[in-house]
mmCIF file of C-alpha atoms in Angstrom:
data_model
loop_
_atom_site.group_PDB
_atom_site.id
_atom_site.type_symbol
_atom_site.label_atom_id
_atom_site.label_comp_id
_atom_site.label_asym_id
_atom_site.label_seq_id
_atom_site.Cartn_x
_atom_site.Cartn_y
_atom_site.Cartn_z
ATOM 1 C CA UNK A 1 134.817 148.725 73.700
ATOM 2 C CA UNK A 2 137.702 146.935 73.373
ATOM 3 C CA UNK A 3 138.362 146.636 77.810
ATOM 4 C CA UNK A 4 134.865 145.513 77.944
ATOM 5 C CA UNK A 5 135.762 142.962 75.149
ATOM 6 C CA UNK A 6 138.888 142.170 76.745
ATOM 7 C CA UNK A 7 136.879 141.395 79.657
ATOM 8 C CA UNK A 8 134.105 139.387 78.254
ATOM 9 C CA UNK A 9 136.942 137.401 77.073
ATOM 10 C CA UNK A 10 138.742 136.541 79.844
ATOM 11 C CA UNK A 11 135.177 135.667 81.364
ATOM 12 C CA UNK A 12 134.082 133.107 78.984
ATOM 13 C CA UNK A 13 137.614 131.634 78.758
ATOM 14 C CA UNK A 14 137.256 130.896 82.768
ATOM 15 C CA UNK A 15 133.913 129.541 82.144
ATOM 16 C CA UNK A 16 135.387 127.290 79.733
ATOM 17 C CA UNK A 17 138.302 126.055 81.849
ATOM 18 C CA UNK A 18 135.132 125.774 84.909
ATOM 19 C CA UNK A 19 132.583 123.290 82.945
ATOM 20 C CA UNK A 20 135.965 121.315 81.288
ATOM 21 C CA UNK A 21 137.132 120.861 84.992
ATOM 22 C CA UNK A 22 133.404 119.842 85.838
ATOM 23 C CA UNK A 23 133.396 117.455 83.240
ATOM 24 C CA UNK A 24 136.701 115.530 84.123
ATOM 25 C CA UNK A 25 135.529 115.800 87.782
ATOM 26 C CA UNK A 26 131.861 113.876 86.683
ATOM 27 C CA UNK A 27 133.221 111.152 84.573
ATOM 28 C CA UNK A 28 134.724 108.949 87.491
ATOM 29 C CA UNK A 29 131.632 109.215 89.422
ATOM 30 C CA UNK A 30 129.535 108.384 86.530
ATOM 31 C CA UNK A 31 131.900 105.138 85.504
ATOM 32 C CA UNK A 32 131.561 104.001 89.388
ATOM 33 C CA UNK A 33 127.983 104.069 89.145
ATOM 34 C CA UNK A 34 127.999 102.193 86.283
ATOM 35 C CA UNK A 35 130.614 99.715 87.593
ATOM 36 C CA UNK A 36 128.168 99.197 90.663
ATOM 37 C CA UNK A 37 125.325 98.542 88.624
ATOM 38 C CA UNK A 38 127.466 95.997 86.372
ATOM 39 C CA UNK A 39 128.848 94.526 89.722
ATOM 40 C CA UNK A 40 125.443 94.027 91.283
ATOM 41 C CA UNK A 41 123.703 92.799 88.366
ATOM 42 C CA UNK A 42 126.271 90.093 87.449
ATOM 43 C CA UNK A 43 123.481 87.526 86.681
ATOM 44 C CA UNK A 44 121.822 89.708 84.359
ATOM 45 C CA UNK A 45 119.742 86.886 81.752
ATOM 46 C CA UNK A 46 120.048 84.227 83.868
ATOM 47 C CA UNK A 47 117.186 82.322 85.367
ATOM 48 C CA UNK A 48 117.272 80.312 88.888
ATOM 49 C CA UNK A 49 115.015 77.390 89.057
ATOM 50 C CA UNK A 50 113.327 76.876 92.360
ATOM 51 C CA UNK A 51 111.462 74.041 93.747
ATOM 52 C CA UNK A 52 109.578 75.328 97.079
ATOM 53 C CA UNK A 53 106.887 74.176 99.333
ATOM 54 C CA UNK A 54 104.975 77.658 98.542
ATOM 55 C CA UNK A 55 104.842 80.717 95.851
ATOM 56 C CA UNK A 56 104.430 82.966 99.494
ATOM 57 C CA UNK A 57 108.053 83.698 98.970
ATOM 58 C CA UNK A 58 107.420 85.717 95.809
ATOM 59 C CA UNK A 59 108.748 88.833 97.389
ATOM 60 C CA UNK A 60 112.165 87.276 99.074
ATOM 61 C CA UNK A 61 112.719 86.197 95.721
ATOM 62 C CA UNK A 62 112.398 89.552 93.675
ATOM 63 C CA UNK A 63 114.852 91.360 95.953
ATOM 64 C CA UNK A 64 117.274 88.787 95.297
ATOM 65 C CA UNK A 65 116.050 89.402 91.501
ATOM 66 C CA UNK A 66 116.374 93.647 92.058
ATOM 67 C CA UNK A 67 120.164 93.007 93.485
ATOM 68 C CA UNK A 68 121.371 90.592 91.204
ATOM 69 C CA UNK A 69 119.485 90.330 87.860
ATOM 70 C CA UNK A 70 118.559 87.088 87.992
ATOM 71 C CA UNK A 71 115.035 86.009 87.024
ATOM 72 C CA UNK A 72 113.263 83.292 89.485
ATOM 73 C CA UNK A 73 110.895 80.672 88.177
ATOM 74 C CA UNK A 74 109.021 78.462 90.824
ATOM 75 C CA UNK A 75 107.669 74.903 90.737
ATOM 76 C CA UNK A 76 105.515 73.677 93.329
ATOM 77 C CA UNK A 77 106.320 70.178 94.518
ATOM 78 C CA UNK A 78 106.697 68.283 97.905
ATOM 79 C CA UNK A 79 110.034 66.671 99.107
ATOM 80 C CA UNK A 80 109.062 63.450 98.215
ATOM 81 C CA UNK A 81 108.035 63.835 94.357
ATOM 82 C CA UNK A 82 111.540 65.931 94.128
ATOM 83 C CA UNK A 83 113.327 62.886 94.955
ATOM 84 C CA UNK A 84 111.780 60.316 92.668
ATOM 85 C CA UNK A 85 111.232 62.831 89.802
ATOM 86 C CA UNK A 86 115.061 63.588 89.869
ATOM 87 C CA UNK A 87 115.972 60.300 90.361
ATOM 88 C CA UNK A 88 113.552 58.988 87.500
ATOM 89 C CA UNK A 89 114.777 61.895 85.050
ATOM 90 C CA UNK A 90 119.065 61.587 85.768
ATOM 91 C CA UNK A 91 119.153 64.835 86.238
ATOM 92 C CA UNK A 92 118.663 67.875 88.246
ATOM 93 C CA UNK A 93 114.810 69.534 87.759
ATOM 94 C CA UNK A 94 115.952 72.759 89.479
ATOM 95 C CA UNK A 95 118.944 74.876 90.867
ATOM 96 C CA UNK A 96 117.403 75.643 94.388
ATOM 97 C CA UNK A 97 115.350 73.427 96.749
ATOM 98 C CA UNK A 98 113.665 76.064 99.037
ATOM 99 C CA UNK A 99 111.622 74.478 102.046
ATOM 100 C CA UNK A 100 110.655 71.262 103.091
ATOM 101 C CA UNK A 101 111.313 68.428 105.735
ATOM 102 C CA UNK A 102 115.169 67.581 106.527
ATOM 103 C CA UNK A 103 114.554 64.178 106.143
ATOM 104 C CA UNK A 104 114.596 64.284 102.310
ATOM 105 C CA UNK A 105 117.183 66.817 102.749
ATOM 106 C CA UNK A 106 118.528 64.232 104.548
ATOM 107 C CA UNK A 107 117.714 61.256 102.108
ATOM 108 C CA UNK A 108 118.582 63.410 98.477
ATOM 109 C CA UNK A 109 121.944 63.784 99.992
ATOM 110 C CA UNK A 110 122.440 60.287 100.547
ATOM 111 C CA UNK A 111 121.126 59.610 97.175
ATOM 112 C CA UNK A 112 124.074 62.227 95.935
ATOM 113 C CA UNK A 113 121.821 64.899 94.394
ATOM 114 C CA UNK A 114 122.474 67.958 96.397
ATOM 115 C CA UNK A 115 125.887 70.149 95.955
ATOM 116 C CA UNK A 116 127.542 70.956 98.909
ATOM 117 C CA UNK A 117 128.310 74.543 99.663
ATOM 118 C CA UNK A 118 129.717 76.191 102.638
ATOM 119 C CA UNK A 119 128.231 80.063 102.192
ATOM 120 C CA UNK A 120 130.532 82.810 104.519
ATOM 121 C CA UNK A 121 127.635 83.935 105.591
ATOM 122 C CA UNK A 122 126.865 80.907 107.487
ATOM 123 C CA UNK A 123 129.569 81.429 109.635
ATOM 124 C CA UNK A 124 127.563 82.630 113.019
ATOM 125 C CA UNK A 125 124.643 79.874 112.457
ATOM 126 C CA UNK A 126 124.466 77.335 114.818
ATOM 127 C CA UNK A 127 125.597 74.129 114.142
ATOM 128 C CA UNK A 128 122.479 72.027 114.697
ATOM 129 C CA UNK A 129 120.853 74.323 111.460
ATOM 130 C CA UNK A 130 123.179 73.132 108.455
ATOM 131 C CA UNK A 131 125.105 70.488 107.210
ATOM 132 C CA UNK A 132 128.674 70.629 108.410
ATOM 133 C CA UNK A 133 129.602 70.107 104.650
ATOM 134 C CA UNK A 134 127.147 72.286 102.863
ATOM 135 C CA UNK A 135 124.715 69.748 101.639
ATOM 136 C CA UNK A 136 121.635 72.065 103.143
ATOM 137 C CA UNK A 137 121.213 74.609 105.563
ATOM 138 C CA UNK A 138 118.101 75.802 107.160
ATOM 139 C CA UNK A 139 116.298 78.791 106.239
ATOM 140 C CA UNK A 140 114.472 78.803 109.737
ATOM 141 C CA UNK A 141 113.373 76.607 112.494
ATOM 142 C CA UNK A 142 109.673 74.939 112.494
ATOM 143 C CA UNK A 143 108.447 74.661 116.152
ATOM 144 C CA UNK A 144 105.778 72.574 117.848
ATOM 145 C CA UNK A 145 103.048 72.910 120.008
ATOM 146 C CA UNK A 146 99.044 72.504 121.450
ATOM 147 C CA UNK A 147 96.592 74.694 119.868
ATOM 148 C CA UNK A 148 93.734 74.184 122.745
ATOM 149 C CA UNK A 149 89.994 75.175 122.463
ATOM 150 C CA UNK A 150 89.180 76.339 126.165
ATOM 151 C CA UNK A 151 85.603 76.396 125.578
ATOM 152 C CA UNK A 152 85.720 72.467 125.334
ATOM 153 C CA UNK A 153 88.111 72.050 128.304
ATOM 154 C CA UNK A 154 85.538 74.679 130.256
ATOM 155 C CA UNK A 155 82.807 72.508 129.537
ATOM 156 C CA UNK A 156 84.686 69.192 130.906
ATOM 157 C CA UNK A 157 86.181 70.659 133.723
ATOM 158 C CA UNK A 158 89.639 70.144 132.316
ATOM 159 C CA UNK A 159 92.604 72.105 133.053
ATOM 160 C CA UNK A 160 94.560 73.752 129.988
ATOM 161 C CA UNK A 161 97.586 70.966 129.469
ATOM 162 C CA UNK A 162 101.198 72.430 129.859
ATOM 163 C CA UNK A 163 103.057 69.560 129.173
ATOM 164 C CA UNK A 164 103.243 66.607 126.860
ATOM 165 C CA UNK A 165 103.004 64.157 129.741
ATOM 166 C CA UNK A 166 99.658 66.187 130.665
ATOM 167 C CA UNK A 167 98.554 65.479 127.012
ATOM 168 C CA UNK A 168 98.372 61.555 127.851
ATOM 169 C CA UNK A 169 96.479 61.798 130.771
ATOM 170 C CA UNK A 170 93.318 59.273 130.459
ATOM 171 C CA UNK A 171 90.972 62.419 131.193
ATOM 172 C CA UNK A 172 92.086 64.117 127.696
ATOM 173 C CA UNK A 173 90.902 60.696 125.701
ATOM 174 C CA UNK A 174 89.263 61.377 122.613
ATOM 175 C CA UNK A 175 90.599 64.928 122.780
ATOM 176 C CA UNK A 176 93.510 65.313 121.280
ATOM 177 C CA UNK A 177 94.539 65.324 117.520
ATOM 178 C CA UNK A 178 97.525 65.066 115.794
ATOM 179 C CA UNK A 179 98.591 64.674 111.867
ATOM 180 C CA UNK A 180 100.065 61.215 110.566
ATOM 181 C CA UNK A 181 103.758 61.735 110.977
ATOM 182 C CA UNK A 182 104.233 59.768 107.683
ATOM 183 C CA UNK A 183 102.849 62.320 105.949
ATOM 184 C CA UNK A 184 103.355 65.078 107.852
ATOM 185 C CA UNK A 185 107.155 66.766 108.253
ATOM 186 C CA UNK A 186 106.109 68.779 111.720
ATOM 187 C CA UNK A 187 104.577 65.611 113.373
ATOM 188 C CA UNK A 188 107.188 62.983 112.276
ATOM 189 C CA UNK A 189 109.663 65.921 114.066
ATOM 190 C CA UNK A 190 107.324 65.727 117.026
ATOM 191 C CA UNK A 191 107.673 61.685 117.241
ATOM 192 C CA UNK A 192 111.623 61.859 116.726
ATOM 193 C CA UNK A 193 112.017 64.985 119.438
ATOM 194 C CA UNK A 194 110.013 63.107 122.118
ATOM 195 C CA UNK A 195 112.589 59.993 121.431
ATOM 196 C CA UNK A 196 115.420 61.918 121.671
ATOM 197 C CA UNK A 197 113.988 63.646 124.802
ATOM 198 C CA UNK A 198 112.900 60.626 126.655
ATOM 199 C CA UNK A 199 115.106 58.075 125.265
ATOM 200 C CA UNK A 200 113.790 55.656 122.677
ATOM 201 C CA UNK A 201 112.268 52.700 125.734
ATOM 202 C CA UNK A 202 110.153 55.756 127.654
ATOM 203 C CA UNK A 203 109.516 57.612 124.081
ATOM 204 C CA UNK A 204 107.768 54.751 123.165
ATOM 205 C CA UNK A 205 106.038 54.086 126.330
ATOM 206 C CA UNK A 206 104.860 58.025 126.002
ATOM 207 C CA UNK A 207 103.891 57.508 122.455
ATOM 208 C CA UNK A 208 101.831 54.509 123.003
ATOM 209 C CA UNK A 209 100.089 56.343 126.379
ATOM 210 C CA UNK A 210 99.507 59.434 123.698
ATOM 211 C CA UNK A 211 98.205 57.193 121.012
ATOM 212 C CA UNK A 212 95.233 56.331 124.007
ATOM 213 C CA UNK A 213 93.633 59.670 123.546
ATOM 214 C CA UNK A 214 94.200 59.835 119.865
ATOM 215 C CA UNK A 215 90.836 58.900 117.910
ATOM 216 C CA UNK A 216 92.302 59.236 114.760
ATOM 217 C CA UNK A 217 95.749 60.885 112.985
ATOM 218 C CA UNK A 218 95.079 63.313 110.121
ATOM 219 C CA UNK A 219 96.671 62.527 106.658
ATOM 220 C CA UNK A 220 96.489 66.254 106.030
ATOM 221 C CA UNK A 221 98.773 68.620 108.231
ATOM 222 C CA UNK A 222 96.364 71.429 108.630
ATOM 223 C CA UNK A 223 93.694 68.963 109.795
ATOM 224 C CA UNK A 224 94.759 69.879 113.761
ATOM 225 C CA UNK A 225 94.452 73.470 113.434
ATOM 226 C CA UNK A 226 91.479 73.646 111.726
ATOM 227 C CA UNK A 227 89.340 70.771 113.387
ATOM 228 C CA UNK A 228 90.542 72.605 116.904
ATOM 229 C CA UNK A 229 88.933 75.679 115.819
ATOM 230 C CA UNK A 230 85.854 74.000 114.240
ATOM 231 C CA UNK A 231 85.269 72.276 118.031
ATOM 232 C CA UNK A 232 85.513 69.144 116.617
ATOM 233 C CA UNK A 233 88.573 68.639 119.154
ATOM 234 C CA UNK A 234 90.164 70.191 122.323
ATOM 235 C CA UNK A 235 93.518 70.052 121.636
ATOM 236 C CA UNK A 236 95.257 69.919 118.058
ATOM 237 C CA UNK A 237 99.193 69.315 117.637
ATOM 238 C CA UNK A 238 100.653 71.595 115.658
ATOM 239 C CA UNK A 239 103.269 74.132 113.851
ATOM 240 C CA UNK A 240 103.267 77.003 115.996
ATOM 241 C CA UNK A 241 103.749 80.291 114.050
ATOM 242 C CA UNK A 242 102.186 83.720 113.938
ATOM 243 C CA UNK A 243 99.445 82.275 112.333
ATOM 244 C CA UNK A 244 98.647 79.705 114.972
ATOM 245 C CA UNK A 245 98.319 82.667 117.600
ATOM 246 C CA UNK A 246 96.495 84.937 115.184
ATOM 247 C CA UNK A 247 94.045 82.046 114.801
ATOM 248 C CA UNK A 248 93.922 81.677 118.531
ATOM 249 C CA UNK A 249 92.988 84.854 119.152
ATOM 250 C CA UNK A 250 90.215 85.284 116.463
ATOM 251 C CA UNK A 251 88.727 82.193 117.968
ATOM 252 C CA UNK A 252 89.197 82.475 121.884
ATOM 253 C CA UNK A 253 91.560 79.347 121.817
ATOM 254 C CA UNK A 254 95.054 79.067 124.056
ATOM 255 C CA UNK A 255 98.708 78.316 122.215
ATOM 256 C CA UNK A 256 100.757 76.295 124.609
ATOM 257 C CA UNK A 257 104.563 76.058 124.535
ATOM 258 C CA UNK A 258 104.748 72.451 126.479
ATOM 259 C CA UNK A 259 107.825 71.677 128.235
ATOM 260 C CA UNK A 260 109.440 70.187 125.618
ATOM 261 C CA UNK A 261 109.480 71.568 122.214
ATOM 262 C CA UNK A 262 110.047 69.493 118.903
ATOM 263 C CA UNK A 263 111.445 71.565 116.313
ATOM 264 C CA UNK A 264 112.975 70.843 112.761
ATOM 265 C CA UNK A 265 114.986 72.962 110.290
ATOM 266 C CA UNK A 266 112.928 73.890 107.063
ATOM 267 C CA UNK A 267 116.027 72.919 104.619
ATOM 268 C CA UNK A 268 117.171 74.813 101.589
ATOM 269 C CA UNK A 269 119.690 72.928 99.195
ATOM 270 C CA UNK A 270 121.541 73.257 95.959
ATOM 271 C CA UNK A 271 120.974 70.837 92.892
ATOM 272 C CA UNK A 272 123.958 69.247 92.134
ATOM 273 C CA UNK A 273 125.284 69.451 88.646
ATOM 274 C CA UNK A 274 122.160 71.875 87.289
ATOM 275 C CA UNK A 275 122.396 74.609 85.158
ATOM 276 C CA UNK A 276 122.746 77.563 87.441
ATOM 277 C CA UNK A 277 124.910 76.183 90.542
ATOM 278 C CA UNK A 278 126.507 79.719 90.597
ATOM 279 C CA UNK A 279 123.372 81.772 90.972
ATOM 280 C CA UNK A 280 121.835 79.144 93.271
ATOM 281 C CA UNK A 281 124.824 79.906 95.485
ATOM 282 C CA UNK A 282 124.479 83.898 95.220
ATOM 283 C CA UNK A 283 120.985 83.078 96.646
ATOM 284 C CA UNK A 284 122.434 80.938 99.643
ATOM 285 C CA UNK A 285 124.553 83.982 100.208
ATOM 286 C CA UNK A 286 121.447 86.401 99.964
ATOM 287 C CA UNK A 287 119.267 84.560 102.023
ATOM 288 C CA UNK A 288 121.657 84.497 105.412
ATOM 289 C CA UNK A 289 121.766 88.018 105.458
ATOM 290 C CA UNK A 290 119.990 89.938 107.834
ATOM 291 C CA UNK A 291 117.697 91.948 104.914
ATOM 292 C CA UNK A 292 116.187 88.349 103.669
ATOM 293 C CA UNK A 293 116.091 86.978 106.852
ATOM 294 C CA UNK A 294 114.075 89.471 108.254
ATOM 295 C CA UNK A 295 111.619 89.247 104.881
ATOM 296 C CA UNK A 296 111.782 85.553 105.966
ATOM 297 C CA UNK A 297 110.691 86.240 109.317
ATOM 298 C CA UNK A 298 107.802 88.206 108.598
ATOM 299 C CA UNK A 299 106.689 86.193 105.319
ATOM 300 C CA UNK A 300 106.579 82.925 107.868
ATOM 301 C CA UNK A 301 105.174 84.579 110.965
ATOM 302 C CA UNK A 302 108.650 83.291 112.777
ATOM 303 C CA UNK A 303 108.880 84.254 116.769
ATOM 304 C CA UNK A 304 112.968 85.757 116.941
ATOM 305 C CA UNK A 305 113.715 82.086 118.219
ATOM 306 C CA UNK A 306 113.345 80.092 115.225
ATOM 307 C CA UNK A 307 115.769 82.624 113.014
ATOM 308 C CA UNK A 308 118.433 80.680 112.107
ATOM 309 C CA UNK A 309 121.185 83.960 111.967
ATOM 310 C CA UNK A 310 121.777 85.405 115.376
ATOM 311 C CA UNK A 311 120.675 89.376 115.965
ATOM 312 C CA UNK A 312 117.992 89.449 113.199
ATOM 313 C CA UNK A 313 114.285 90.109 114.938
ATOM 314 C CA UNK A 314 111.211 88.352 114.201
ATOM 315 C CA UNK A 315 107.986 88.374 115.710
ATOM 316 C CA UNK A 316 107.710 88.399 119.415
ATOM 317 C CA UNK A 317 105.492 84.999 120.129
ATOM 318 C CA UNK A 318 107.112 84.239 123.237
ATOM 319 C CA UNK A 319 109.377 81.115 122.318
ATOM 320 C CA UNK A 320 111.230 79.900 124.978
ATOM 321 C CA UNK A 321 114.389 78.862 123.251
ATOM 322 C CA UNK A 322 115.908 76.973 126.109
ATOM 323 C CA UNK A 323 113.056 74.251 125.970
ATOM 324 C CA UNK A 324 113.714 73.422 122.104
ATOM 325 C CA UNK A 325 114.575 69.446 122.768
ATOM 326 C CA UNK A 326 118.287 68.763 121.883
ATOM 327 C CA UNK A 327 117.387 66.554 118.649
ATOM 328 C CA UNK A 328 119.886 64.139 117.132
ATOM 329 C CA UNK A 329 119.434 65.633 113.220
ATOM 330 C CA UNK A 330 121.804 62.810 112.620
ATOM 331 C CA UNK A 331 119.573 60.381 112.703
ATOM 332 C CA UNK A 332 116.381 62.038 111.876
ATOM 333 C CA UNK A 333 116.991 60.738 108.608
ATOM 334 C CA UNK A 334 118.363 57.050 108.682
ATOM 335 C CA UNK A 335 116.080 56.117 111.467
ATOM 336 C CA UNK A 336 112.829 57.425 109.442
ATOM 337 C CA UNK A 337 111.320 54.029 108.107
ATOM 338 C CA UNK A 338 112.454 52.131 111.402
ATOM 339 C CA UNK A 339 110.357 55.302 112.877
ATOM 340 C CA UNK A 340 107.615 55.353 111.278
ATOM 341 C CA UNK A 341 107.365 51.552 111.290
ATOM 342 C CA UNK A 342 107.105 51.160 114.904
ATOM 343 C CA UNK A 343 104.736 54.205 114.974
ATOM 344 C CA UNK A 344 102.405 52.171 112.747
ATOM 345 C CA UNK A 345 102.247 49.270 114.654
ATOM 346 C CA UNK A 346 101.175 51.277 117.859
ATOM 347 C CA UNK A 347 98.803 53.788 115.968
ATOM 348 C CA UNK A 348 97.673 50.606 113.807
ATOM 349 C CA UNK A 349 94.311 52.018 111.724
ATOM 350 C CA UNK A 350 94.053 55.133 113.208
ATOM 351 C CA UNK A 351 96.895 56.456 110.945
ATOM 352 C CA UNK A 352 95.391 57.541 107.721
ATOM 353 C CA UNK A 353 97.481 57.605 104.528
#
C-alpha cells in the first residue's frame, strides 16, 4: 500500500508540473491574440462620416469596420452640394468624400477644403489616377462608350458605329443621345477628353458635327442608356461598366468601345480639419489594398483596366486600355467653365438644365 501511495504521489506531482507548464506556454499565445485584436480595433468607438454618391458600398465599409472597429455613417449628396454646403457652414460636413466628379474635387482643393494625404499604399498607383500632393486619389475609373440599339440600325440599313468620327456622320442624324455635360460628369469627361485627343480647334469642329446628330442633351446621366434600351434612340453615349453589358445582353443591344475612350477618375478625398482625419486616412490605406479594390471592382462592375491598383483583377469586359485617351487632368477643373460655355454656344437650346 505504501508503495502504491508513493507511486500515486509521483504521478500527481508529474501531472501538476505538466499542467503548470501548459498554462505557462498558453499565456503568451493568449496575450498575443489579445494584442492583435487590440491593434486591429484601433478605432473602436470612433465613427467615420462619409459623403458618398451611393449607399451601394455598404459591404466595403462593413469590411473596414470589421478590421478597424470604426463605425461608418453615410450621407448621400451631389458633388456640387458638398462644396456649397461646406463653404456655407465654414466647416467640413464629413470626414471622407467617396466618389464623384473629379472637377468637383479639384475645385474643393483649390478652395482649401481637402486634407493632403499620400498613402504608402498609393506608390504603385499610376500618377494619372492621383494628385501628386495627396489631395485626392481615384477608387477606380469611369470610361465612356456607345450603347447601340441593333434593331433600329438594321431597320435603317446603317452600320454599327465603331469610332467617334462614325458617330458624327450625317446618316446618324437624330439617332444619337448624350447627357448634358453641365450636369453629367461622365459626359463632361467625354467633351474634355475629345478636346484633349483631337486638339482644341479640331475638337470643337468635331463637337459641332456631332451636335448636328443630337436632338437634345438630356438632364439625367441615365437617360442615354434607358432611352436607347426603350428604342427612342439608336445610339447612347454612356459610362461603360458591367451593368451596360448586362442591359445589352438582356435587350439585344451592343456595347462599343470606340477608337478613343474618354475616362475620368472617381475621386476619394479627406476633408481638411474634420473630426476623424486619422480614421479617414486609415480608410484610404484600406481602400488601396487588393482586398478592398476587388470589392470595389465587383460593386462597380469594373473591368480590370478600370482598377487603379496594379495586379487586382476585375471583370473581363474587354476594355482596351491602350485606347484610353491621354487626358490633361491638370486643366480638367480649371477649364470646366470655359469648356461648358463654349459647348453651350454649340448646343444652344438643345441642352436641358
